[in-house]
Short mmCIF file of C-alpha atoms and ligand atoms in Angstrom, two decimals:
data_model
loop_
_atom_site.label_atom_id
_atom_site.label_comp_id
_atom_site.label_asym_id
_atom_site.label_seq_id
_atom_site.Cartn_x
_atom_site.Cartn_y
_atom_site.Cartn_z
CA UNK A 1 62.54 -16.75 -4.73
CA UNK A 2 62.91 -13.28 -6.30
CA UNK A 3 65.29 -12.10 -9.03
CA UNK A 4 68.10 -9.98 -7.58
CA UNK A 5 69.28 -7.01 -9.67
CA UNK A 6 72.94 -7.31 -10.63
CA UNK A 7 73.70 -3.70 -9.70
CA UNK A 8 72.34 -1.40 -6.94
CA UNK A 9 72.43 2.36 -6.39
CA UNK A 10 72.71 4.95 -3.64
CA UNK A 11 69.80 7.28 -2.83
CA UNK A 12 70.95 10.93 -2.68
CA UNK A 13 68.83 14.09 -2.67
CA UNK A 14 65.76 12.31 -3.99
CA UNK A 15 67.43 10.22 -6.75
CA UNK A 16 68.91 6.74 -7.10
CA UNK A 17 72.44 7.41 -8.35
CA UNK A 18 75.49 5.43 -9.45
CA UNK A 19 79.15 6.08 -8.54
CA UNK A 20 82.33 5.72 -10.52
CA UNK A 21 83.41 2.78 -8.31
CA UNK A 22 81.49 -0.28 -7.27
CA UNK A 23 81.58 -2.63 -4.27
CA UNK A 24 80.96 -6.35 -4.59
CA UNK A 25 78.38 -8.05 -2.42
CA UNK A 26 78.79 -11.81 -1.92
CA UNK A 27 76.50 -14.61 -0.84
CA UNK A 28 77.90 -16.10 2.42
CA UNK A 29 76.07 -19.36 1.79
CA UNK A 30 77.89 -20.06 -1.48
CA UNK A 31 80.90 -17.73 -1.05
CA UNK A 32 80.10 -16.54 -4.62
CA UNK A 33 79.34 -13.05 -5.93
CA UNK A 34 75.73 -11.85 -5.72
CA UNK A 35 75.64 -8.26 -7.00
CA UNK A 36 77.49 -4.97 -7.05
CA UNK A 37 76.53 -1.65 -5.47
CA UNK A 38 77.63 1.96 -6.17
CA UNK A 39 80.52 2.75 -3.86
CA UNK A 40 79.86 6.23 -2.57
CA UNK A 41 82.78 8.64 -2.70
CA UNK A 42 83.46 11.50 -0.31
CA UNK A 43 81.83 13.82 -2.88
CA UNK A 44 78.68 11.62 -2.84
CA UNK A 45 78.67 11.78 0.96
CA UNK A 46 78.99 15.57 0.76
CA UNK A 47 76.01 15.80 -1.62
CA UNK A 48 73.93 13.66 0.73
CA UNK A 49 74.92 15.88 3.65
CA UNK A 50 74.04 19.04 1.73
CA UNK A 51 70.62 17.58 0.75
CA UNK A 52 69.86 16.63 4.34
CA UNK A 53 71.08 20.00 5.63
CA UNK A 54 68.87 21.85 3.12
CA UNK A 55 65.87 19.72 4.09
CA UNK A 56 66.43 20.21 7.82
CA UNK A 57 66.95 23.93 7.45
CA UNK A 58 63.93 24.38 5.21
CA UNK A 59 61.65 23.38 8.05
CA UNK A 60 59.69 21.13 5.75
CA UNK A 61 59.75 18.30 8.21
CA UNK A 62 58.47 20.38 11.10
CA UNK A 63 56.39 23.19 9.53
CA UNK A 64 53.21 21.14 9.18
CA UNK A 65 51.30 19.90 12.20
CA UNK A 66 52.98 16.81 13.74
CA UNK A 67 50.04 14.73 12.49
CA UNK A 68 51.69 14.98 9.05
CA UNK A 69 54.66 13.06 10.36
CA UNK A 70 52.32 10.50 11.89
CA UNK A 71 50.80 9.93 8.46
CA UNK A 72 54.24 9.67 6.79
CA UNK A 73 55.42 7.09 9.30
CA UNK A 74 52.27 4.96 9.13
CA UNK A 75 52.42 4.99 5.34
CA UNK A 76 56.12 3.96 5.49
CA UNK A 77 55.18 0.99 7.72
CA UNK A 78 52.60 -0.08 5.14
CA UNK A 79 55.04 0.17 2.29
CA UNK A 80 57.63 -1.84 4.23
CA UNK A 81 55.15 -4.64 4.92
CA UNK A 82 54.40 -4.73 1.17
CA UNK A 83 58.05 -5.45 0.31
CA UNK A 84 58.76 -7.83 3.22
CA UNK A 85 58.86 -11.03 1.16
CA UNK A 86 61.06 -9.58 -1.61
CA UNK A 87 63.33 -7.79 0.86
CA UNK A 88 63.69 -10.91 2.99
CA UNK A 89 64.93 -12.87 -0.03
CA UNK A 90 67.55 -10.22 -0.83
CA UNK A 91 68.66 -9.93 2.80
CA UNK A 92 68.86 -13.72 3.17
CA UNK A 93 71.01 -14.04 0.07
CA UNK A 94 73.44 -11.21 0.85
CA UNK A 95 73.75 -11.80 4.58
CA UNK A 96 73.41 -15.58 4.99
CA UNK A 97 70.68 -15.27 7.66
CA UNK A 98 67.57 -17.45 7.56
CA UNK A 99 64.78 -16.37 5.30
CA UNK A 100 62.29 -16.36 8.24
CA UNK A 101 64.62 -14.12 10.31
CA UNK A 102 65.19 -11.83 7.30
CA UNK A 103 61.40 -11.45 6.96
CA UNK A 104 61.13 -10.74 10.70
CA UNK A 105 63.61 -7.90 10.20
CA UNK A 106 61.32 -6.23 7.68
CA UNK A 107 58.27 -6.74 9.89
CA UNK A 108 60.23 -5.35 12.88
CA UNK A 109 61.26 -2.37 10.68
CA UNK A 110 57.59 -1.70 9.95
CA UNK A 111 56.82 -1.95 13.70
CA UNK A 112 59.44 0.72 14.50
CA UNK A 113 57.66 3.14 12.18
CA UNK A 114 54.23 2.30 13.63
CA UNK A 115 55.54 2.65 17.16
CA UNK A 116 57.25 6.06 16.64
CA UNK A 117 54.25 7.24 14.56
CA UNK A 118 52.38 6.96 17.82
CA UNK A 119 54.83 9.37 19.42
CA UNK A 120 55.39 11.83 16.57
CA UNK A 121 52.50 14.10 17.75
CA UNK A 122 53.20 13.69 21.45
CA UNK A 123 56.65 15.22 21.83
CA UNK A 124 55.52 17.59 24.54
CA UNK A 125 57.56 20.01 26.67
CA UNK A 126 56.90 21.00 30.23
CA UNK A 127 55.81 24.18 31.91
CA UNK A 128 58.09 25.33 34.71
CA UNK A 129 56.73 27.55 37.56
CA UNK A 130 58.96 30.56 38.29
CA UNK A 131 56.53 32.66 40.36
CA UNK A 132 54.96 35.95 39.32
CA UNK A 133 56.68 37.96 36.64
CA UNK A 134 57.67 34.93 34.54
CA UNK A 135 56.27 32.20 32.34
CA UNK A 136 58.62 29.38 31.44
CA UNK A 137 58.29 26.30 29.23
CA UNK A 138 60.39 23.86 27.23
CA UNK A 139 60.06 22.82 23.60
CA UNK A 140 61.80 19.91 21.86
CA UNK A 141 63.56 20.86 18.62
CA UNK A 142 64.83 18.14 16.20
CA UNK A 143 68.61 17.82 16.19
CA UNK A 144 68.71 18.69 12.46
CA UNK A 145 70.89 16.32 10.42
CA UNK A 146 71.31 12.82 11.84
CA UNK A 147 74.17 10.67 10.46
CA UNK A 148 73.42 6.98 11.02
CA UNK A 149 76.05 4.28 10.54
CA UNK A 150 74.66 0.78 10.34
CA UNK A 151 76.39 -2.65 10.79
CA UNK A 152 75.81 -5.77 8.70
CA UNK A 153 74.32 -8.15 11.23
CA UNK A 154 70.74 -6.75 11.29
CA UNK A 155 71.01 -4.01 8.68
CA UNK A 156 67.31 -3.58 7.99
CA UNK A 157 65.97 -3.55 11.55
CA UNK A 158 68.84 -1.50 12.92
CA UNK A 159 68.39 1.03 10.10
CA UNK A 160 64.69 1.35 10.99
CA UNK A 161 65.44 1.49 14.69
CA UNK A 162 67.26 4.83 14.30
CA UNK A 163 65.50 6.20 11.23
CA UNK A 164 61.97 5.95 12.60
CA UNK A 165 62.50 8.03 15.78
CA UNK A 166 64.69 10.45 13.82
CA UNK A 167 61.91 11.14 11.32
CA UNK A 168 59.23 11.17 14.04
CA UNK A 169 61.15 14.01 15.68
CA UNK A 170 61.56 15.92 12.37
CA UNK A 171 65.23 15.22 11.49
CA UNK A 172 66.74 14.74 8.04
CA UNK A 173 68.97 11.68 7.80
CA UNK A 174 72.05 10.41 6.03
CA UNK A 175 72.42 6.64 6.40
CA UNK A 176 75.65 4.76 5.74
CA UNK A 177 74.93 1.13 4.95
CA UNK A 178 77.48 -1.64 5.67
CA UNK A 179 79.79 -2.79 2.84
CA UNK A 180 79.05 -6.48 3.37
CA UNK A 181 75.25 -6.39 3.44
CA UNK A 182 73.79 -3.20 1.94
CA UNK A 183 71.10 -4.50 -0.47
CA UNK A 184 68.21 -5.21 1.96
CA UNK A 185 68.50 -1.58 3.12
CA UNK A 186 68.04 -0.45 -0.51
CA UNK A 187 64.77 -2.42 -0.63
CA UNK A 188 63.80 -0.80 2.69
CA UNK A 189 64.58 2.73 1.52
CA UNK A 190 62.83 2.13 -1.80
CA UNK A 191 59.69 1.35 0.19
CA UNK A 192 60.17 4.30 2.56
CA UNK A 193 60.49 6.95 -0.11
CA UNK A 194 57.12 5.94 -1.53
CA UNK A 195 55.56 7.73 1.45
CA UNK A 196 56.44 11.05 -0.25
CA UNK A 197 58.77 12.63 2.30
CA UNK A 198 60.32 16.05 1.44
CA UNK A 199 63.36 15.86 -0.82
CA UNK A 200 66.57 15.29 1.05
CA UNK A 201 64.87 13.92 4.19
CA UNK A 202 66.43 10.51 3.64
CA UNK A 203 69.72 9.73 1.93
CA UNK A 204 71.29 6.26 1.73
CA UNK A 205 74.89 5.77 0.80
CA UNK A 206 77.06 2.67 0.77
CA UNK A 207 80.76 3.15 0.92
CA UNK A 208 83.91 2.35 2.79
CA UNK A 209 83.59 3.04 6.51
CA UNK A 210 87.04 4.57 6.91
CA UNK A 211 86.42 6.86 3.96
CA UNK A 212 82.80 7.98 3.67
CA UNK A 213 81.77 6.90 7.18
CA UNK A 214 84.64 8.87 8.65
CA UNK A 215 83.73 11.85 6.40
CA UNK A 216 80.15 11.88 7.64
CA UNK A 217 81.02 11.77 11.36
CA UNK A 218 83.66 14.50 11.08
CA UNK A 219 81.44 16.89 9.09
CA UNK A 220 80.25 20.14 10.66
CA UNK A 221 76.99 19.67 8.65
CA UNK A 222 76.01 16.84 11.05
CA UNK A 223 74.11 17.54 14.27
CA UNK A 224 73.96 14.04 15.66
CA UNK A 225 75.61 10.63 15.12
CA UNK A 226 73.98 7.29 15.70
CA UNK A 227 76.48 4.50 15.44
CA UNK A 228 75.92 0.78 15.80
CA UNK A 229 78.98 -1.34 15.33
CA UNK A 230 82.26 -2.45 16.87
CA UNK A 231 84.14 -0.85 19.75
CA UNK A 232 87.27 0.25 17.78
CA UNK A 233 85.06 1.95 15.14
CA UNK A 234 82.95 3.61 17.86
CA UNK A 235 86.08 4.96 19.53
CA UNK A 236 87.37 6.28 16.20
CA UNK A 237 83.97 7.99 15.52
CA UNK A 238 83.98 9.56 18.99
CA UNK A 239 87.42 11.05 18.34
CA UNK A 240 86.23 12.39 14.96
CA UNK A 241 83.00 13.76 16.48
CA UNK A 242 84.92 15.55 19.22
CA UNK A 243 86.17 18.23 16.79
CA UNK A 244 82.60 19.55 16.37
CA UNK A 245 81.27 18.30 19.73
CA UNK A 246 78.62 16.25 17.94
CA UNK A 247 76.32 14.33 20.32
CA UNK A 248 76.39 10.60 19.64
CA UNK A 249 74.51 7.43 20.40
CA UNK A 250 76.90 4.52 20.62
CA UNK A 251 75.57 0.96 20.35
CA UNK A 252 78.66 -1.18 20.52
CA UNK A 253 79.60 -4.75 21.20
CA UNK A 254 79.09 -7.14 24.14
CA UNK A 255 80.22 -10.26 26.03
CA UNK A 256 76.98 -10.95 27.79
CA UNK A 257 76.51 -13.60 30.43
CA UNK A 258 73.57 -15.75 31.48
CA UNK A 259 73.67 -17.00 35.08
CA UNK A 260 71.93 -20.39 35.54
CA UNK A 261 71.24 -21.29 39.17
CA UNK A 262 70.68 -24.87 40.36
CA UNK A 263 66.87 -24.39 40.53
CA UNK A 264 66.71 -23.36 36.83
CA UNK A 265 63.87 -24.56 34.56
CA UNK A 266 66.11 -26.72 32.35
CA UNK A 267 63.85 -26.58 29.29
CA UNK A 268 63.55 -22.79 29.54
CA UNK A 269 67.35 -22.46 29.82
CA UNK A 270 68.08 -24.70 26.85
CA UNK A 271 65.61 -22.83 24.62
CA UNK A 272 67.34 -19.62 25.61
CA UNK A 273 70.78 -21.09 24.89
CA UNK A 274 69.62 -22.13 21.44
CA UNK A 275 68.39 -18.66 20.50
CA UNK A 276 70.92 -16.82 22.68
CA UNK A 277 74.07 -18.02 20.94
CA UNK A 278 73.06 -19.78 17.72
CA UNK A 279 70.41 -17.34 16.36
CA UNK A 280 71.92 -15.44 13.37
CA UNK A 281 75.01 -17.66 13.76
CA UNK A 282 75.82 -15.84 16.98
CA UNK A 283 76.38 -12.56 15.13
CA UNK A 284 74.33 -10.62 17.61
CA UNK A 285 75.69 -7.83 19.82
CA UNK A 286 73.52 -9.05 22.73
CA UNK A 287 74.30 -12.72 22.18
CA UNK A 288 74.59 -15.08 25.20
CA UNK A 289 78.28 -15.59 24.68
CA UNK A 290 78.98 -16.74 28.27
CA UNK A 291 76.92 -19.23 30.26
CA UNK A 292 77.66 -19.28 33.99
CA UNK A 293 76.32 -22.54 35.56
CA UNK A 294 76.07 -23.34 39.28
CA UNK A 295 78.31 -26.29 40.16
CA UNK A 296 75.45 -28.64 41.29
CA UNK A 297 74.00 -28.80 37.77
CA UNK A 298 77.17 -28.05 35.78
CA UNK A 299 77.86 -31.51 34.26
CA UNK A 300 74.20 -32.03 33.37
CA UNK A 301 73.86 -28.63 31.65
CA UNK A 302 77.16 -28.89 29.83
CA UNK A 303 76.09 -32.25 28.39
CA UNK A 304 72.69 -30.96 27.40
CA UNK A 305 74.19 -27.87 25.71
CA UNK A 306 76.70 -29.99 23.75
CA UNK A 307 73.88 -32.27 22.61
CA UNK A 308 71.87 -29.20 21.57
CA UNK A 309 74.80 -27.79 19.59
CA UNK A 310 75.52 -31.12 17.87
CA UNK A 311 71.86 -31.56 16.98
CA UNK A 312 71.48 -28.21 15.17
CA UNK A 313 70.64 -28.28 11.49
CA UNK A 314 73.16 -26.32 9.43
CA UNK A 315 72.49 -24.99 5.92
CA UNK A 316 71.62 -22.15 3.63
CA UNK A 317 69.45 -19.37 5.00
CA UNK A 318 66.75 -19.93 2.42
CA UNK A 319 66.05 -23.40 3.96
CA UNK A 320 65.60 -21.91 7.45
CA UNK A 321 68.03 -24.18 9.28
CA UNK A 322 69.01 -23.73 12.94
CA UNK A 323 72.46 -22.47 12.06
CA UNK A 324 73.31 -20.31 9.02
CA UNK A 325 76.70 -19.21 7.64
CA UNK A 326 78.57 -16.28 9.06
CA UNK A 327 78.83 -13.20 6.89
CA UNK A 328 82.27 -13.46 5.30
CA UNK A 329 85.47 -15.45 5.03
CA UNK A 330 87.24 -12.87 7.22
CA UNK A 331 84.55 -13.18 9.91
CA UNK A 332 84.91 -16.98 9.85
CA UNK A 333 88.73 -16.77 10.05
CA UNK A 334 88.50 -14.40 13.04
CA UNK A 335 86.13 -16.79 14.87
CA UNK A 336 88.45 -19.75 14.25
CA UNK A 337 91.44 -17.74 15.50
CA UNK A 338 89.68 -16.92 18.77
CA UNK A 339 88.77 -20.59 19.18
CA UNK A 340 92.40 -21.63 18.72
CA UNK A 341 93.50 -19.05 21.27
CA UNK A 342 90.93 -20.43 23.72
CA UNK A 343 92.38 -23.92 23.36
CA UNK A 344 95.92 -22.59 23.77
CA UNK A 345 94.86 -20.91 27.01
CA UNK A 346 93.46 -24.14 28.38
CA UNK A 347 89.70 -23.88 27.70
CA UNK A 348 88.23 -27.32 27.05
CA UNK A 349 86.67 -27.64 23.57
CA UNK A 350 83.48 -29.68 24.11
CA UNK A 351 82.31 -29.48 20.46
CA UNK A 352 83.00 -27.53 17.23
CA UNK A 353 85.91 -25.09 17.23
CA UNK A 354 86.41 -24.91 13.47
CA UNK A 355 84.74 -24.28 10.17
CA UNK A 356 82.63 -26.87 8.31
CA UNK A 357 85.38 -27.54 5.77
CA UNK A 358 83.13 -29.75 3.63
CA UNK A 359 80.69 -26.90 2.98
CA UNK A 360 81.47 -24.20 0.41
CA UNK A 361 80.03 -21.20 2.26
CA UNK A 362 81.26 -19.54 5.44
CA UNK A 363 79.91 -22.10 7.91
CA UNK A 364 81.25 -22.28 11.48
CA UNK A 365 80.55 -25.36 13.51
CA UNK A 366 78.40 -24.68 16.58
CA UNK A 367 81.03 -24.45 19.28
CA UNK A 368 80.99 -24.96 23.05
CA UNK A 369 83.89 -24.43 25.37
CA UNK A 370 83.63 -25.79 28.93
CA UNK A 371 85.66 -25.12 32.05
CA UNK A 372 86.42 -21.64 30.82
CA UNK A 373 88.17 -19.31 33.29
CA UNK A 374 87.01 -15.71 33.58
CA UNK A 375 90.49 -14.44 32.61
CA UNK A 376 90.69 -16.31 29.27
CA UNK A 377 90.22 -14.40 25.99
CA UNK A 378 87.24 -16.53 25.17
CA UNK A 379 85.54 -15.17 28.32
CA UNK A 380 86.53 -11.55 27.67
CA UNK A 381 86.53 -10.82 23.96
CA UNK A 382 83.55 -10.60 21.63
CA UNK A 383 83.62 -13.53 19.16
CA UNK A 384 80.56 -12.60 17.10
CA UNK A 385 79.94 -16.16 16.05
CA UNK A 386 78.19 -19.35 17.29
CA UNK A 387 80.68 -19.92 20.14
CA UNK A 388 79.57 -20.38 23.76
CA UNK A 389 81.89 -20.23 26.78
CA UNK A 390 80.60 -22.17 29.78
CA UNK A 391 81.97 -21.21 33.20
CA UNK A 392 81.13 -22.97 36.49
CA UNK A 393 80.38 -21.03 39.72
CA UNK A 394 79.62 -21.81 43.33
CA UNK A 395 77.85 -18.82 44.84
CA UNK A 396 75.60 -15.92 43.80
CA UNK A 397 78.37 -13.55 44.79
CA UNK A 398 80.89 -15.26 42.52
CA UNK A 399 78.40 -15.42 39.58
CA UNK A 400 77.83 -11.65 39.75
CA UNK A 401 81.57 -10.99 39.95
CA UNK A 402 82.24 -13.12 36.84
CA UNK A 403 79.27 -11.71 34.91
CA UNK A 404 80.35 -8.17 35.63
CA UNK A 405 84.05 -8.94 35.01
CA UNK A 406 84.47 -7.79 31.43
CA UNK A 407 84.84 -4.34 29.89
CA UNK A 408 81.40 -4.67 28.25
CA UNK A 409 77.89 -4.30 29.74
CA UNK A 410 75.21 -4.72 27.10
CA UNK A 411 72.79 -7.34 28.44
CA UNK A 412 72.78 -10.08 31.07
CA UNK A 413 70.43 -12.92 32.02
CA UNK A 414 69.37 -14.68 35.23
CA UNK A 415 67.73 -18.12 35.22
CA UNK A 416 66.17 -19.21 38.54
CA UNK A 417 62.79 -19.95 40.10
CA UNK A 418 63.61 -17.73 43.10
CA UNK A 419 62.24 -14.23 42.43
CA UNK A 420 64.18 -12.64 45.25
CA UNK A 421 67.44 -14.05 44.01
CA UNK A 422 66.59 -12.91 40.46
CA UNK A 423 65.89 -9.35 41.71
CA UNK A 424 69.11 -9.26 43.76
CA UNK A 425 71.01 -10.18 40.62
CA UNK A 426 69.09 -7.68 38.48
CA UNK A 427 70.16 -4.88 40.83
CA UNK A 428 73.81 -5.85 40.76
CA UNK A 429 74.33 -6.83 37.11
CA UNK A 430 76.21 -4.16 35.17
CA UNK A 431 74.22 -4.13 31.91
CA UNK A 432 71.71 -1.98 30.00
CA UNK A 433 69.15 -4.77 30.01
CA UNK A 434 68.65 -7.89 32.14
CA UNK A 435 66.59 -10.87 30.95
CA UNK A 436 65.00 -13.08 33.59
CA UNK A 437 64.18 -16.63 32.49
CA UNK A 438 64.20 -15.82 28.75
CA UNK A 439 67.11 -14.54 26.70
CA UNK A 440 66.00 -11.78 24.23
CA UNK A 441 62.77 -11.08 26.18
CA UNK A 442 61.62 -7.59 25.28
CA UNK A 443 60.90 -5.90 21.98
CA UNK A 444 61.00 -2.68 20.05
CA UNK A 445 59.15 -1.08 23.03
CA UNK A 446 62.00 -1.75 25.52
CA UNK A 447 65.00 0.59 25.78
CA UNK A 448 68.25 -0.98 24.66
CA UNK A 449 71.85 0.08 25.05
CA UNK A 450 74.94 -0.55 27.06
CA UNK A 451 77.34 0.56 29.75
CA UNK A 452 81.15 0.49 29.64
CA UNK A 453 82.56 -0.48 26.24
CA UNK A 454 79.07 -1.53 25.10
CA UNK A 455 78.37 2.14 24.56
CA UNK A 456 75.92 4.78 25.75
CA UNK A 457 72.56 6.24 24.89
CA UNK A 458 69.43 4.17 24.35
CA UNK A 459 67.69 2.95 21.26
CA UNK A 460 64.15 1.48 21.12
CA UNK A 461 61.21 2.38 23.35
CA UNK A 462 59.91 5.79 24.18
CA UNK A 463 63.20 6.80 25.77
CA UNK A 464 65.06 6.56 22.44
CA UNK A 465 62.98 9.33 20.89
CA UNK A 466 64.63 11.86 23.23
CA UNK A 467 68.07 11.13 21.66
CA UNK A 468 66.70 12.74 18.48
CA UNK A 469 65.61 16.07 19.94
CA UNK A 470 67.16 18.80 22.04
CA UNK A 471 65.47 20.76 24.76
CA UNK A 472 65.00 24.49 24.34
CA UNK A 473 63.92 26.43 27.35
CA UNK A 474 61.77 29.54 26.82
CA UNK A 475 61.76 32.02 29.72
CA UNK A 476 59.34 35.00 29.38
CA UNK A 477 59.28 38.15 31.48
CA UNK A 478 55.65 39.04 32.08
CA UNK A 479 55.28 42.74 32.63
CA UNK A 480 52.91 44.04 35.31
CA UNK A 481 53.06 41.09 37.68
P1 NAD B 501 82.08 -2.18 12.27
O1 NAD B 501 82.43 -1.25 13.36
O2 NAD B 501 83.19 -2.79 11.52
O3 NAD B 501 81.25 -1.39 11.14
C1 NAD B 501 80.01 -0.77 11.45
C2 NAD B 501 79.79 0.32 10.44
O4 NAD B 501 80.73 1.37 10.66
C3 NAD B 501 79.93 -0.07 8.98
O5 NAD B 501 78.91 0.53 8.23
C4 NAD B 501 81.30 0.48 8.61
O6 NAD B 501 81.41 0.76 7.22
C5 NAD B 501 81.32 1.75 9.41
N1 NAD B 501 82.66 2.29 9.68
C6 NAD B 501 83.86 1.62 9.76
N2 NAD B 501 84.84 2.46 10.07
C7 NAD B 501 84.31 3.68 10.21
C8 NAD B 501 84.83 4.97 10.56
N3 NAD B 501 86.12 5.15 10.82
N4 NAD B 501 83.96 6.01 10.62
C9 NAD B 501 82.65 5.85 10.40
N5 NAD B 501 82.10 4.65 10.07
C10 NAD B 501 82.93 3.57 9.96
O7 NAD B 501 81.06 -3.25 12.82
P2 NAD B 501 80.44 -4.50 12.06
O8 NAD B 501 81.54 -5.53 11.93
O9 NAD B 501 79.68 -4.03 10.86
O10 NAD B 501 79.36 -4.99 13.16
C11 NAD B 501 79.69 -5.86 14.14
C12 NAD B 501 79.85 -5.09 15.49
O11 NAD B 501 78.65 -4.31 15.72
C13 NAD B 501 79.96 -6.00 16.65
O12 NAD B 501 80.94 -5.51 17.54
C14 NAD B 501 78.56 -5.91 17.36
O13 NAD B 501 78.58 -6.19 18.72
C15 NAD B 501 78.19 -4.49 17.05
N6 NAD B 501 76.71 -4.34 17.09
C16 NAD B 501 76.15 -3.63 18.11
C17 NAD B 501 74.75 -3.50 18.21
C18 NAD B 501 74.08 -2.75 19.33
O14 NAD B 501 72.94 -2.36 19.18
N7 NAD B 501 74.77 -2.52 20.42
C19 NAD B 501 73.95 -4.09 17.20
C20 NAD B 501 74.57 -4.76 16.16
C21 NAD B 501 75.97 -4.86 16.11
#
C-alpha cells in the first residue's frame, strides 16, 4: 500500500504544472473519490504543442548518434521498473483493475522501451539501383510531433506502446491521458523524465477529450496522431485530422469471436474463456466477446462456461480476485443496458446480466448469454464488460461467416486439434490477429491492429516503428558516368 497524493499535475515543457480547473478521479472499487488532477485547458494543450514542436524542430532528438536514443530508452525502462510497485498501487486504485495486472502493465511498459531501444539504432534505409549516372537511397525521418490519445482500460501499457517507438524514431510527443484513469500515467511519466530527455520531448496533459483532445488532433503543429479508443471518437478524430491531412494510427474497438470445434482441448478453451472475457472485467478491446461452439459439444461447453463464470471470485483489485469492478457508474449502466436489450431480443441469459447490487463499487456480475443469434445487438455491439455471447454453429463455413459478420475485425481465435482446419480458418478470418488454441497469445513483439471499424495501422512489434517515421528518397545525379 502506498500513499496517494490528493492532487496531480500535468507535465508541460519540462515542468509539472497545475491548471485553473481540476478533474476528479474516483476509485471504482468503492465508488468514492480518490484524488484530483489538473484539467488541461486549450491554452495548456497549445503550450504542450509548442514545446514539442520546438523540441522536434531543434533536432535535439536526432542530432546525436542513434545510440544516444538507445541509452535514453534503456534508462527509461530501468526507471519504470523502479516505480512498478508504487505505480501498480495507484493504477489499481484509480482503475479498479487487479494489483497484479496493474503491476504487469508497468513491466510491459518497461519492455516496450527495451524492445524499441533495440531498434533505435537500426532504422535503416535502402539503396535503390538506377543504373549508371545515378545513386539513390532512402532515409527515414521522424514524423516530428506525435499526438497520442490514450484510453482508460490499459493507460500505462498503451501509453508506453506508442511512446516508446515514437521516441526511438526521434519524435517529440504530446500525450493526452484519459479523464477516468490518468494517475498511473503520471507515475509512468515521472519515471520516464528521469532519463534526461531534451526539454519538450514529452508532454503529458489530462483534459476533456472533446476539448483538449479535439484541439490536439486538429492542430497544424501535429505531424501524426496515434489514437486508441472507441469507434465514434476515432471517426471524429479522423474528420478533424482531415483538415491538415495528418496521418493517423487508429486502434479502435472490437467484437472478437473464438471458434471452438468439436475436437477442442476443453481445458485449453476454458482457460482462454476465463482470460478472454473476464480479465480486466472484460474491458479489453480484443476481448473474446463471442464464443462460437460446434453443435456436438454445445451443451457441454455452455454448462462449463456458466460454471466457470459463477465460480469466479469478485472483489477489489488490491485483493487480486478473478473479477474486478468496471471503471465507472456510467460504464456499468451501459453494460446493463446492453444486457437488457439482449434479453428483449430473445438471447437466453444463462447467468449474470446485472450489477452486484450488494457491493458498493461498480461491480458487474460475470454474464453469459446462450443461444445468441448473429443478428442480435449482443452479437454485434462492443459491450466492454464481462459479458460473453455464446452462439452455436454446425459447419466450418458457417462459423467463419458468423465470426466475420460484424463491422469490426480486431482479433479472432480458433480452437481445434486439426492444424489444417486451423490454418484454413486463419486464412479466412477477417482480423488483424488470429489466436490458435490460446486467446491473447502473442506479446509486445507481435503486430497488433484491426481491419474494418477496428481501425488501421499497427502497434507493437517491429512493424509499428515504421508508423513513426516517413520515408525520404534521395536521388543523386552522378556526373561523368
Ligand atoms: P474513448 O474514445 O471514449 O476515449 C479515448 C480517449 O479519447 C480519451 O483520452 C478521451 O478523452 C479522448 N477523446 C474523446 N473525445 C475526443 C475527441 N473528440 N478528440 C480527441 N480525443 C478525444 O474510449 P474509452 O472509453 O476511453 O476506451 C474504450 C474504447 O477504446 C473501447 O471501444 C475499446 O475497444 C477501445 N480500445 C482499443 C484498443 C486497441 O488497441 N484497439 C485498446 C484499448 C481500448
